PDB file of C-alpha atoms in Angstrom:
ATOM      1  CA  MET W   1      26.968  22.972 -29.001  1.00  0.00           C
ATOM      2  CA  ARG W   2      27.645  19.668 -30.744  1.00  0.00           C
ATOM      3  CA  TYR W   3      24.036  18.803 -31.671  1.00  0.00           C
ATOM      4  CA  PRO W   4      22.038  21.969 -32.393  1.00  0.00           C
ATOM      5  CA  ASN W   5      19.096  20.257 -34.141  1.00  0.00           C
ATOM      6  CA  VAL W   6      17.334  17.539 -32.167  1.00  0.00           C
ATOM      7  CA  LEU W   7      14.375  15.296 -32.989  1.00  0.00           C
ATOM      8  CA  VAL W   8      12.518  14.365 -29.787  1.00  0.00           C
ATOM      9  CA  ILE W   9      10.280  11.315 -30.178  1.00  0.00           C
ATOM     10  CA  GLY W  10       7.752  11.240 -27.377  1.00  0.00           C
ATOM     11  CA  GLY W  11       8.284  14.946 -26.828  1.00  0.00           C
ATOM     12  CA  SER W  12       4.652  15.807 -26.148  1.00  0.00           C
ATOM     13  CA  GLY W  13       4.308  13.648 -23.025  1.00  0.00           C
ATOM     14  CA  PHE W  14       5.052  14.450 -19.389  1.00  0.00           C
ATOM     15  CA  ILE W  15       8.825  13.873 -19.454  1.00  0.00           C
ATOM     16  CA  GLY W  16       9.167  14.726 -23.137  1.00  0.00           C
ATOM     17  CA  SER W  17       7.633  18.162 -22.757  1.00  0.00           C
ATOM     18  CA  HIS W  18      10.198  19.090 -20.118  1.00  0.00           C
ATOM     19  CA  VAL W  19      13.013  17.667 -22.232  1.00  0.00           C
ATOM     20  CA  ALA W  20      11.864  19.665 -25.268  1.00  0.00           C
ATOM     21  CA  ALA W  21      11.604  22.816 -23.165  1.00  0.00           C
ATOM     22  CA  ARG W  22      15.042  22.280 -21.636  1.00  0.00           C
ATOM     23  CA  LEU W  23      16.585  21.705 -25.049  1.00  0.00           C
ATOM     24  CA  GLY W  24      14.943  24.871 -26.314  1.00  0.00           C
ATOM     25  CA  ALA W  25      16.135  26.851 -23.292  1.00  0.00           C
ATOM     26  CA  THR W  26      19.727  25.782 -23.971  1.00  0.00           C
ATOM     27  CA  GLY W  27      19.628  26.959 -27.587  1.00  0.00           C
ATOM     28  CA  HIS W  28      18.714  23.786 -29.460  1.00  0.00           C
ATOM     29  CA  GLN W  29      16.240  23.716 -32.324  1.00  0.00           C
ATOM     30  CA  VAL W  30      13.753  20.981 -31.442  1.00  0.00           C
ATOM     31  CA  LEU W  31      11.350  19.027 -33.643  1.00  0.00           C
ATOM     32  CA  VAL W  32       8.587  17.048 -31.894  1.00  0.00           C
ATOM     33  CA  PRO W  33       6.489  14.639 -33.977  1.00  0.00           C
ATOM     34  CA  THR W  34       3.091  13.707 -32.593  1.00  0.00           C
ATOM     35  CA  ARG W  35       0.204  11.676 -33.969  1.00  0.00           C
ATOM     36  CA  ARG W  36      -2.206  14.431 -32.870  1.00  0.00           C
ATOM     37  CA  LEU W  37      -1.128  18.062 -32.844  1.00  0.00           C
ATOM     38  CA  ALA W  38      -3.630  18.857 -30.111  1.00  0.00           C
ATOM     39  CA  ARG W  39      -1.566  16.763 -27.714  1.00  0.00           C
ATOM     40  CA  ALA W  40       1.408  19.086 -28.227  1.00  0.00           C
ATOM     41  CA  ARG W  41      -0.344  22.454 -28.070  1.00  0.00           C
ATOM     42  CA  HIS W  42       1.297  23.235 -24.715  1.00  0.00           C
ATOM     43  CA  LEU W  43       4.630  23.346 -26.594  1.00  0.00           C
ATOM     44  CA  LEU W  44       3.511  26.074 -28.999  1.00  0.00           C
ATOM     45  CA  PRO W  45       4.720  28.994 -26.809  1.00  0.00           C
ATOM     46  CA  LEU W  46       8.289  27.644 -26.880  1.00  0.00           C
ATOM     47  CA  PRO W  47      10.032  29.594 -29.673  1.00  0.00           C
ATOM     48  CA  THR W  48      12.665  26.991 -30.625  1.00  0.00           C
ATOM     49  CA  VAL W  49      10.338  23.975 -30.464  1.00  0.00           C
ATOM     50  CA  ARG W  50       8.407  22.960 -33.577  1.00  0.00           C
ATOM     51  CA  THR W  51       5.697  20.295 -33.671  1.00  0.00           C
ATOM     52  CA  VAL W  52       4.603  18.242 -36.656  1.00  0.00           C
ATOM     53  CA  GLU W  53       1.812  15.704 -37.036  1.00  0.00           C
ATOM     54  CA  ALA W  54       3.345  12.336 -37.878  1.00  0.00           C
ATOM     55  CA  ASP W  55       3.329   8.692 -36.847  1.00  0.00           C
ATOM     56  CA  VAL W  56       7.027   7.850 -36.770  1.00  0.00           C
ATOM     57  CA  MET W  57       6.280   4.129 -37.171  1.00  0.00           C
ATOM     58  CA  ALA W  58       4.372   4.658 -40.417  1.00  0.00           C
ATOM     59  CA  PRO W  59       6.309   3.670 -43.567  1.00  0.00           C
ATOM     60  CA  GLY W  60       8.291   6.619 -44.894  1.00  0.00           C
ATOM     61  CA  ALA W  61       7.236   9.008 -42.113  1.00  0.00           C
ATOM     62  CA  LEU W  62      10.509   9.220 -40.184  1.00  0.00           C
ATOM     63  CA  ALA W  63      12.971   9.791 -43.031  1.00  0.00           C
ATOM     64  CA  PRO W  64      11.878  13.379 -43.861  1.00  0.00           C
ATOM     65  CA  LEU W  65      11.872  14.272 -40.155  1.00  0.00           C
ATOM     66  CA  LEU W  66      15.534  13.311 -39.903  1.00  0.00           C
ATOM     67  CA  ALA W  67      16.623  15.704 -42.651  1.00  0.00           C
ATOM     68  CA  GLY W  68      18.931  18.258 -41.066  1.00  0.00           C
ATOM     69  CA  VAL W  69      18.788  16.592 -37.647  1.00  0.00           C
ATOM     70  CA  ASP W  70      21.977  16.146 -35.614  1.00  0.00           C
ATOM     71  CA  ALA W  71      20.629  13.904 -32.844  1.00  0.00           C
ATOM     72  CA  VAL W  72      17.570  11.887 -31.845  1.00  0.00           C
ATOM     73  CA  VAL W  73      16.093  11.539 -28.367  1.00  0.00           C
ATOM     74  CA  ASN W  74      13.632   8.667 -27.854  1.00  0.00           C
ATOM     75  CA  LEU W  75      11.398   9.000 -24.777  1.00  0.00           C
ATOM     76  CA  VAL W  76       8.515   6.742 -25.811  1.00  0.00           C
ATOM     77  CA  GLY W  77       7.167   4.374 -23.188  1.00  0.00           C
ATOM     78  CA  VAL W  78       3.892   2.701 -22.228  1.00  0.00           C
ATOM     79  CA  LEU W  79       3.071   1.618 -18.680  1.00  0.00           C
ATOM     80  CA  HIS W  80       0.239  -0.803 -19.440  1.00  0.00           C
ATOM     81  CA  GLY W  81      -0.482  -3.353 -22.123  1.00  0.00           C
ATOM     82  CA  ALA W  82      -2.247  -6.623 -22.746  1.00  0.00           C
ATOM     83  CA  ARG W  83      -0.449  -9.925 -22.478  1.00  0.00           C
ATOM     84  CA  GLY W  84       0.757 -11.571 -25.658  1.00  0.00           C
ATOM     85  CA  PRO W  85       0.104 -15.082 -26.953  1.00  0.00           C
ATOM     86  CA  ALA W  86       1.220 -18.048 -24.853  1.00  0.00           C
ATOM     87  CA  GLY W  87       4.987 -18.262 -24.809  1.00  0.00           C
ATOM     88  CA  SER W  88       5.578 -14.597 -25.680  1.00  0.00           C
ATOM     89  CA  SER W  89       7.462 -12.302 -23.329  1.00  0.00           C
ATOM     90  CA  TYR W  90       4.988  -9.415 -23.617  1.00  0.00           C
ATOM     91  CA  GLY W  91       2.108  -8.073 -25.640  1.00  0.00           C
ATOM     92  CA  ALA W  92       1.956  -5.988 -28.802  1.00  0.00           C
ATOM     93  CA  ALA W  93       1.829  -2.573 -27.099  1.00  0.00           C
ATOM     94  CA  PHE W  94       5.065  -3.184 -25.191  1.00  0.00           C
ATOM     95  CA  GLU W  95       6.702  -4.728 -28.259  1.00  0.00           C
ATOM     96  CA  ARG W  96       5.839  -1.780 -30.472  1.00  0.00           C
ATOM     97  CA  ALA W  97       6.785   1.010 -28.056  1.00  0.00           C
ATOM     98  CA  HIS W  98       9.840  -0.437 -26.328  1.00  0.00           C
ATOM     99  CA  VAL W  99      11.465  -2.735 -28.904  1.00  0.00           C
ATOM    100  CA  ALA W 100      10.208  -2.189 -32.452  1.00  0.00           C
ATOM    101  CA  LEU W 101      10.261   1.597 -32.231  1.00  0.00           C
ATOM    102  CA  PRO W 102      13.905   1.973 -31.166  1.00  0.00           C
ATOM    103  CA  ALA W 103      14.927  -0.607 -33.771  1.00  0.00           C
ATOM    104  CA  HIS W 104      13.080   1.362 -36.449  1.00  0.00           C
ATOM    105  CA  VAL W 105      14.477   4.711 -35.296  1.00  0.00           C
ATOM    106  CA  LEU W 106      18.058   3.421 -35.224  1.00  0.00           C
ATOM    107  CA  ALA W 107      17.696   1.931 -38.713  1.00  0.00           C
ATOM    108  CA  GLU W 108      16.417   5.254 -40.056  1.00  0.00           C
ATOM    109  CA  CYS W 109      19.225   7.108 -38.259  1.00  0.00           C
ATOM    110  CA  ARG W 110      21.745   4.963 -40.124  1.00  0.00           C
ATOM    111  CA  ARG W 111      20.127   5.756 -43.452  1.00  0.00           C
ATOM    112  CA  ALA W 112      20.062   9.473 -42.673  1.00  0.00           C
ATOM    113  CA  GLY W 113      23.595   9.573 -41.287  1.00  0.00           C
ATOM    114  CA  VAL W 114      22.464  10.632 -37.799  1.00  0.00           C
ATOM    115  CA  ARG W 115      24.863   9.097 -35.288  1.00  0.00           C
ATOM    116  CA  ARG W 116      23.798  10.569 -31.926  1.00  0.00           C
ATOM    117  CA  TYR W 117      20.939   8.848 -30.083  1.00  0.00           C
ATOM    118  CA  VAL W 118      19.736   9.155 -26.474  1.00  0.00           C
ATOM    119  CA  HIS W 119      17.332   6.534 -25.158  1.00  0.00           C
ATOM    120  CA  LEU W 120      15.134   6.701 -22.061  1.00  0.00           C
ATOM    121  CA  SER W 121      14.703   3.332 -20.382  1.00  0.00           C
ATOM    122  CA  ALA W 122      13.676   2.591 -16.784  1.00  0.00           C
ATOM    123  CA  GLN W 123      15.413   1.727 -13.542  1.00  0.00           C
ATOM    124  CA  GLY W 124      15.059  -2.022 -13.059  1.00  0.00           C
ATOM    125  CA  ALA W 125      15.214  -2.814 -16.783  1.00  0.00           C
ATOM    126  CA  ASP W 126      18.518  -4.658 -16.621  1.00  0.00           C
ATOM    127  CA  PRO W 127      19.447  -6.687 -19.727  1.00  0.00           C
ATOM    128  CA  ASP W 128      22.108  -8.478 -17.624  1.00  0.00           C
ATOM    129  CA  ALA W 129      19.804  -9.401 -14.724  1.00  0.00           C
ATOM    130  CA  ALA W 130      20.600 -12.796 -13.242  1.00  0.00           C
ATOM    131  CA  GLN W 131      16.915 -13.641 -12.751  1.00  0.00           C
ATOM    132  CA  PRO W 132      14.180 -13.305 -15.404  1.00  0.00           C
ATOM    133  CA  LEU W 133      12.082 -10.166 -14.930  1.00  0.00           C
ATOM    134  CA  ALA W 134       8.433 -10.864 -14.100  1.00  0.00           C
ATOM    135  CA  SER W 135       7.193  -7.539 -15.438  1.00  0.00           C
ATOM    136  CA  MET W 136       6.348  -7.259 -19.149  1.00  0.00           C
ATOM    137  CA  TYR W 137       7.092  -3.544 -18.889  1.00  0.00           C
ATOM    138  CA  LEU W 138      10.608  -4.153 -17.581  1.00  0.00           C
ATOM    139  CA  ARG W 139      11.257  -7.111 -19.910  1.00  0.00           C
ATOM    140  CA  SER W 140      10.352  -5.070 -22.965  1.00  0.00           C
ATOM    141  CA  LYS W 141      12.348  -2.081 -21.724  1.00  0.00           C
ATOM    142  CA  SER W 142      15.281  -4.440 -21.217  1.00  0.00           C
ATOM    143  CA  ASP W 143      14.966  -5.822 -24.758  1.00  0.00           C
ATOM    144  CA  GLY W 144      14.801  -2.259 -26.059  1.00  0.00           C
ATOM    145  CA  GLU W 145      18.089  -1.538 -24.330  1.00  0.00           C
ATOM    146  CA  ARG W 146      19.644  -4.557 -26.058  1.00  0.00           C
ATOM    147  CA  VAL W 147      18.574  -3.149 -29.410  1.00  0.00           C
ATOM    148  CA  VAL W 148      20.316   0.129 -28.574  1.00  0.00           C
ATOM    149  CA  ARG W 149      23.466  -1.507 -27.202  1.00  0.00           C
ATOM    150  CA  ASP W 150      23.793  -3.637 -30.328  1.00  0.00           C
ATOM    151  CA  ALA W 151      23.875  -0.495 -32.496  1.00  0.00           C
ATOM    152  CA  THR W 152      27.666  -0.272 -32.470  1.00  0.00           C
ATOM    153  CA  ASP W 153      27.677   2.247 -35.334  1.00  0.00           C
ATOM    154  CA  ILE W 154      25.530   4.714 -33.335  1.00  0.00           C
ATOM    155  CA  ASP W 155      26.755   7.033 -30.557  1.00  0.00           C
ATOM    156  CA  TRP W 156      24.124   6.013 -28.021  1.00  0.00           C
ATOM    157  CA  THR W 157      23.433   6.862 -24.396  1.00  0.00           C
ATOM    158  CA  ILE W 158      20.837   5.151 -22.185  1.00  0.00           C
ATOM    159  CA  LEU W 159      19.236   6.783 -19.142  1.00  0.00           C
ATOM    160  CA  ARG W 160      17.339   4.749 -16.539  1.00  0.00           C
ATOM    161  CA  PRO W 161      15.229   6.949 -14.237  1.00  0.00           C
ATOM    162  CA  SER W 162      13.413   5.752 -11.164  1.00  0.00           C
ATOM    163  CA  ALA W 163       9.856   7.052 -10.675  1.00  0.00           C
ATOM    164  CA  VAL W 164       9.606  10.558 -12.146  1.00  0.00           C
ATOM    165  CA  TYR W 165       7.439  13.169 -10.437  1.00  0.00           C
ATOM    166  CA  GLY W 166       6.424  16.746 -11.166  1.00  0.00           C
ATOM    167  CA  ALA W 167       3.500  19.134 -11.246  1.00  0.00           C
ATOM    168  CA  GLU W 168       1.844  17.299 -14.153  1.00  0.00           C
ATOM    169  CA  ASP W 169       2.622  13.722 -13.087  1.00  0.00           C
ATOM    170  CA  ARG W 170       0.144  10.850 -12.743  1.00  0.00           C
ATOM    171  CA  PHE W 171       2.013   9.551  -9.715  1.00  0.00           C
ATOM    172  CA  LEU W 172       2.057  11.809  -6.659  1.00  0.00           C
ATOM    173  CA  ASN W 173      -0.950  13.744  -7.973  1.00  0.00           C
ATOM    174  CA  LEU W 174      -2.928  10.498  -8.056  1.00  0.00           C
ATOM    175  CA  PHE W 175      -2.092   9.888  -4.402  1.00  0.00           C
ATOM    176  CA  ALA W 176      -3.154  13.456  -3.577  1.00  0.00           C
ATOM    177  CA  ARG W 177      -6.542  13.042  -5.307  1.00  0.00           C
ATOM    178  CA  MET W 178      -7.227   9.710  -3.660  1.00  0.00           C
ATOM    179  CA  LEU W 179      -6.251  10.983  -0.214  1.00  0.00           C
ATOM    180  CA  ARG W 180      -8.497  14.000  -0.654  1.00  0.00           C
ATOM    181  CA  TYR W 181     -11.614  11.870  -1.115  1.00  0.00           C
ATOM    182  CA  LEU W 182     -10.993   8.494   0.532  1.00  0.00           C
ATOM    183  CA  PRO W 183     -11.211   7.957   4.296  1.00  0.00           C
ATOM    184  CA  ILE W 184      -8.500   5.294   4.033  1.00  0.00           C
ATOM    185  CA  LEU W 185      -6.028   4.525   1.244  1.00  0.00           C
ATOM    186  CA  PRO W 186      -5.708   0.817   0.326  1.00  0.00           C
ATOM    187  CA  LEU W 187      -2.235   0.534  -1.193  1.00  0.00           C
ATOM    188  CA  LEU W 188      -0.778  -2.320  -3.229  1.00  0.00           C
ATOM    189  CA  ARG W 189       2.949  -3.058  -2.997  1.00  0.00           C
ATOM    190  CA  ALA W 190       3.279  -0.534  -0.167  1.00  0.00           C
ATOM    191  CA  ASP W 191       6.758  -1.875   0.633  1.00  0.00           C
ATOM    192  CA  ALA W 192       8.085  -1.314  -2.913  1.00  0.00           C
ATOM    193  CA  LYS W 193      11.212   0.856  -2.806  1.00  0.00           C
ATOM    194  CA  LEU W 194      11.513   3.887  -5.099  1.00  0.00           C
ATOM    195  CA  GLN W 195      13.986   6.731  -5.423  1.00  0.00           C
ATOM    196  CA  PRO W 196      11.853   9.413  -7.121  1.00  0.00           C
ATOM    197  CA  ILE W 197      13.499  12.083  -9.243  1.00  0.00           C
ATOM    198  CA  HIS W 198      11.994  15.396 -10.334  1.00  0.00           C
ATOM    199  CA  VAL W 199      11.190  15.748 -14.024  1.00  0.00           C
ATOM    200  CA  SER W 200      13.318  18.896 -14.372  1.00  0.00           C
ATOM    201  CA  ASP W 201      16.333  16.971 -13.098  1.00  0.00           C
ATOM    202  CA  VAL W 202      15.672  14.233 -15.655  1.00  0.00           C
ATOM    203  CA  ALA W 203      15.448  16.810 -18.436  1.00  0.00           C
ATOM    204  CA  THR W 204      18.651  18.541 -17.343  1.00  0.00           C
ATOM    205  CA  ALA W 205      20.531  15.246 -17.074  1.00  0.00           C
ATOM    206  CA  LEU W 206      19.369  14.165 -20.525  1.00  0.00           C
ATOM    207  CA  VAL W 207      20.401  17.400 -22.230  1.00  0.00           C
ATOM    208  CA  ASN W 208      23.791  17.294 -20.509  1.00  0.00           C
ATOM    209  CA  ALA W 209      24.253  13.651 -21.539  1.00  0.00           C
ATOM    210  CA  LEU W 210      23.369  14.502 -25.135  1.00  0.00           C
ATOM    211  CA  GLU W 211      26.140  17.096 -25.373  1.00  0.00           C
ATOM    212  CA  ASN W 212      28.779  15.310 -23.276  1.00  0.00           C
ATOM    213  CA  PRO W 213      31.065  13.025 -25.359  1.00  0.00           C
ATOM    214  CA  ALA W 214      31.963  11.077 -22.197  1.00  0.00           C
ATOM    215  CA  CYS W 215      28.385   9.780 -22.075  1.00  0.00           C
ATOM    216  CA  VAL W 216      28.540   8.015 -25.449  1.00  0.00           C
ATOM    217  CA  GLY W 217      28.267   4.240 -25.168  1.00  0.00           C
ATOM    218  CA  HIS W 218      27.181   4.276 -21.523  1.00  0.00           C
ATOM    219  CA  SER W 219      24.052   3.645 -19.465  1.00  0.00           C
ATOM    220  CA  PHE W 220      23.263   5.874 -16.494  1.00  0.00           C
ATOM    221  CA  ALA W 221      20.936   5.439 -13.537  1.00  0.00           C
ATOM    222  CA  LEU W 222      18.846   8.464 -12.553  1.00  0.00           C
ATOM    223  CA  CYS W 223      17.518   8.624  -9.004  1.00  0.00           C
ATOM    224  CA  GLY W 224      16.650  11.260  -6.475  1.00  0.00           C
ATOM    225  CA  PRO W 225      18.386  11.621  -3.093  1.00  0.00           C
ATOM    226  CA  GLU W 226      15.847   9.664  -1.003  1.00  0.00           C
ATOM    227  CA  VAL W 227      14.850   5.991  -0.977  1.00  0.00           C
ATOM    228  CA  LEU W 228      11.229   5.665   0.135  1.00  0.00           C
ATOM    229  CA  SER W 229       8.686   2.889   0.130  1.00  0.00           C
ATOM    230  CA  LEU W 230       5.453   3.443  -1.765  1.00  0.00           C
ATOM    231  CA  GLY W 231       3.666   3.599   1.579  1.00  0.00           C
ATOM    232  CA  GLU W 232       6.053   6.265   2.869  1.00  0.00           C
ATOM    233  CA  LEU W 233       5.485   8.277  -0.304  1.00  0.00           C
ATOM    234  CA  ALA W 234       1.711   8.100   0.111  1.00  0.00           C
ATOM    235  CA  ARG W 235       1.980   9.293   3.708  1.00  0.00           C
ATOM    236  CA  LEU W 236       4.338  12.106   2.663  1.00  0.00           C
ATOM    237  CA  VAL W 237       1.856  13.250   0.018  1.00  0.00           C
ATOM    238  CA  GLY W 238      -0.891  13.233   2.636  1.00  0.00           C
ATOM    239  CA  ARG W 239       1.118  15.456   4.974  1.00  0.00           C
ATOM    240  CA  ILE W 240       2.156  17.905   2.257  1.00  0.00           C
ATOM    241  CA  SER W 241      -1.302  18.164   0.684  1.00  0.00           C
ATOM    242  CA  GLY W 242      -3.049  18.505   4.027  1.00  0.00           C
ATOM    243  CA  HIS W 243      -5.064  15.297   3.639  1.00  0.00           C
ATOM    244  CA  GLU W 244      -3.446  12.790   5.944  1.00  0.00           C
ATOM    245  CA  ARG W 245      -5.266   9.465   5.926  1.00  0.00           C
ATOM    246  CA  PRO W 246      -4.538   5.982   7.234  1.00  0.00           C
ATOM    247  CA  VAL W 247      -2.729   3.875   4.635  1.00  0.00           C
ATOM    248  CA  TYR W 248      -3.769   0.220   4.558  1.00  0.00           C
ATOM    249  CA  GLU W 249      -1.002  -1.936   3.130  1.00  0.00           C
ATOM    250  CA  VAL W 250      -2.790  -4.574   1.064  1.00  0.00           C
ATOM    251  CA  PRO W 251      -1.182  -8.058   1.361  1.00  0.00           C
ATOM    252  CA  ASP W 252       0.377  -9.253  -1.893  1.00  0.00           C
ATOM    253  CA  ASP W 253      -1.993 -12.188  -2.428  1.00  0.00           C
ATOM    254  CA  LEU W 254      -4.989  -9.844  -2.221  1.00  0.00           C
ATOM    255  CA  GLY W 255      -3.090  -7.117  -4.059  1.00  0.00           C
ATOM    256  CA  ARG W 256      -2.699  -9.185  -7.213  1.00  0.00           C
ATOM    257  CA  ILE W 257      -6.439  -9.875  -7.251  1.00  0.00           C
ATOM    258  CA  GLN W 258      -7.146  -6.178  -6.748  1.00  0.00           C
ATOM    259  CA  ALA W 259      -4.754  -5.295  -9.589  1.00  0.00           C
ATOM    260  CA  MET W 260      -6.557  -7.727 -11.885  1.00  0.00           C
ATOM    261  CA  LEU W 261      -9.926  -6.193 -11.033  1.00  0.00           C
ATOM    262  CA  MET W 262      -8.567  -2.680 -11.632  1.00  0.00           C
ATOM    263  CA  GLU W 263      -7.708  -3.644 -15.212  1.00  0.00           C
ATOM    264  CA  TRP W 264     -11.446  -3.755 -15.942  1.00  0.00           C
ATOM    265  CA  ILE W 265     -12.295  -0.323 -14.558  1.00  0.00           C
ATOM    266  CA  PRO W 266     -13.378   1.983 -17.439  1.00  0.00           C
ATOM    267  CA  GLY W 267     -11.111   4.893 -18.298  1.00  0.00           C
ATOM    268  CA  GLN W 268      -7.373   5.272 -17.842  1.00  0.00           C
ATOM    269  CA  THR W 269      -5.675   2.264 -16.259  1.00  0.00           C
ATOM    270  CA  MET W 270      -4.250   3.098 -12.831  1.00  0.00           C
ATOM    271  CA  MET W 271      -3.022  -0.366 -11.880  1.00  0.00           C
ATOM    272  CA  SER W 272      -2.652  -3.735 -13.595  1.00  0.00           C
ATOM    273  CA  ARG W 273      -1.138  -7.106 -12.808  1.00  0.00           C
ATOM    274  CA  ASP W 274       1.909  -6.071 -14.782  1.00  0.00           C
ATOM    275  CA  SER W 275       2.254  -2.843 -12.790  1.00  0.00           C
ATOM    276  CA  PHE W 276       2.048  -5.026  -9.685  1.00  0.00           C
ATOM    277  CA  ASP W 277       4.945  -7.105 -11.054  1.00  0.00           C
ATOM    278  CA  THR W 278       6.903  -3.989 -11.967  1.00  0.00           C
ATOM    279  CA  LEU W 279       6.695  -2.756  -8.386  1.00  0.00           C
ATOM    280  CA  GLY W 280       8.192  -6.070  -7.303  1.00  0.00           C
ATOM    281  CA  VAL W 281      11.562  -4.745  -8.518  1.00  0.00           C
ATOM    282  CA  ASP W 282      12.911  -1.915  -6.362  1.00  0.00           C
ATOM    283  CA  ALA W 283      13.587   1.162  -8.533  1.00  0.00           C
ATOM    284  CA  VAL W 284      16.621   2.368  -6.596  1.00  0.00           C
ATOM    285  CA  CYS W 285      20.175   3.271  -7.565  1.00  0.00           C
ATOM    286  CA  ALA W 286      23.349   1.823  -6.107  1.00  0.00           C
ATOM    287  CA  ASP W 287      25.248   5.092  -6.528  1.00  0.00           C
ATOM    288  CA  PRO W 288      24.540   8.832  -6.749  1.00  0.00           C
ATOM    289  CA  VAL W 289      23.814  10.363 -10.146  1.00  0.00           C
ATOM    290  CA  SER W 290      26.945  10.232 -12.285  1.00  0.00           C
ATOM    291  CA  PRO W 291      28.881  13.528 -12.393  1.00  0.00           C
ATOM    292  CA  GLU W 292      28.923  13.299 -16.193  1.00  0.00           C
ATOM    293  CA  LEU W 293      25.220  14.155 -16.146  1.00  0.00           C
ATOM    294  CA  GLY W 294      25.854  17.454 -14.345  1.00  0.00           C
ATOM    295  CA  VAL W 295      22.815  17.453 -12.070  1.00  0.00           C
ATOM    296  CA  THR W 296      22.223  17.292  -8.316  1.00  0.00           C
ATOM    297  CA  PRO W 297      18.663  15.996  -7.840  1.00  0.00           C
ATOM    298  CA  ALA W 298      16.385  18.014  -5.590  1.00  0.00           C
ATOM    299  CA  PRO W 299      14.873  16.503  -2.434  1.00  0.00           C
ATOM    300  CA  LEU W 300      11.172  15.673  -2.546  1.00  0.00           C
ATOM    301  CA  ALA W 301      10.477  17.879   0.471  1.00  0.00           C
ATOM    302  CA  VAL W 302      11.800  20.915  -1.416  1.00  0.00           C
ATOM    303  CA  VAL W 303       9.956  20.465  -4.715  1.00  0.00           C
ATOM    304  CA  VAL W 304       6.649  18.752  -3.932  1.00  0.00           C
ATOM    305  CA  PRO W 305       5.194  21.487  -1.658  1.00  0.00           C
ATOM    306  CA  THR W 306       5.584  23.998  -4.504  1.00  0.00           C
ATOM    307  CA  TYR W 307       2.793  22.338  -6.478  1.00  0.00           C
ATOM    308  CA  LEU W 308       0.995  19.599  -4.614  1.00  0.00           C
ATOM    309  CA  GLY W 309      -2.516  20.498  -3.548  1.00  0.00           C
ATOM    310  CA  SER W 310      -2.684  23.468  -5.930  1.00  0.00           C
ATOM    311  CA  ALA W 311      -4.021  23.443  -9.476  1.00  0.00           C
ATOM    312  CA  PRO W 312      -0.972  24.181 -11.642  1.00  0.00           C
ATOM    313  CA  PRO W 313      -1.411  24.665 -15.374  1.00  0.00           C
ATOM    314  CA  ARG W 314      -0.817  21.545 -17.420  1.00  0.00           C
ATOM    315  CA  PHE W 315       2.844  21.329 -18.302  1.00  0.00           C
ATOM    316  CA  ALA W 316       4.187  24.306 -16.346  1.00  0.00           C
ATOM    317  CA  LEU W 317       7.406  24.121 -18.295  1.00  0.00           C
ATOM    318  CA  GLU W 318      10.799  25.607 -17.587  1.00  0.00           C
ATOM    319  CA  ARG W 319      10.273  26.648 -14.001  1.00  0.00           C
ATOM    320  CA  SER W 320      13.100  28.109 -11.974  1.00  0.00           C
ATOM    321  CA  ARG W 321      14.807  24.750 -11.408  1.00  0.00           C
ATOM    322  CA  ALA W 322      14.781  23.971 -15.126  1.00  0.00           C
ATOM    323  CA  ARG W 323      16.443  27.300 -15.916  1.00  0.00           C
ATOM    324  CA  ARG W 324      19.381  26.905 -13.579  1.00  0.00           C
TER     325      ARG W 324
END
C-alpha cells in the first residue's frame, strides 16, 4: 500500500461515505473532516475511519489535518447555487466548493509535503470543450479541474463520473417517491442522456486509482454499462418499484419556466435553471471504464432491485459489491 493514511474531504456525503468505507475495508487509515460531527455519525462503526469537526476552508484548519497524511481525496461538490454578479461565470457557492476549495487544498498539500491528490469532478465538465458550457455547475467543475491540472508538482488524478446512484441517493429514490404518489410524472429534460454508475463502483475505482501509479496525471471517465435517457430511467424506476406511471415529457420552453418556479419551493432544491442547463450536456462516456481503474460497473437492472422500493438504512455501507 503506497498511501496508508488518507484525508477524505467530503467524506460524510453520499459518495464520500462509500469512499471512506472502501478505503477502510482495504486497510487504509481514513480521516474525514466535517463541519458538523452529527453528519458523519454513520461512519462511526467503521474501525479505521476517524471523523473530526473542522471547516477545511477556515484559516489554519487544514494544516493540522494533513500531519501524517500520505494522500488527499477531494469529493466536495454542490449541485445548486445562486447566480453571481453580472459578467461572472457562476455564483459564490460554486466558486467556493469547486474552485477555491481545491486551490486551497493543493496549496496546503504543498506546504505539508503531501504529493498525492485525487479529485472528483463530473462527466461533462470538460476544460477543453469547444463550446462554452451553459451550466454554472459544469463551468465551475471545469475550472476546478484546471486548478488541479496546473498543479504540476502534485501527483493528481481526476475522476469524472456520470450520474451516481445507490441505496441512499437523491436521484433514483426521488423518482421512486414521486411515482409512488403522483398519477403522472411531469419530467424536464426527459431526453437527456445519462450513463449511471453505482456508488460502490465509483468508490472502488477511486481507491484503485489512488494506489495505481499509472493513474497519476490523468483524467478518467466513470460510467455504467447502459446509456439511458432521463425518461427511460424514470420508467425503469417505475417498473422496478412497482409504481408504473405515465411520464409526461415537458417541452424545453416550459421546462425552463418550471425549473425557475421550483427554485422557490421551500426545502431542499430538487431542480433549478442551472440543473436544467446541466442536463443539456449528455453525461455519457465515449469508452468503457479504463482498465487502470480495475472495476467492471454493474448493470442497473442487477443493483437497483436490491434496494429500490424498500427502506434501507441510511448509508448501508460496504455491501457485498463493495467488498469484492
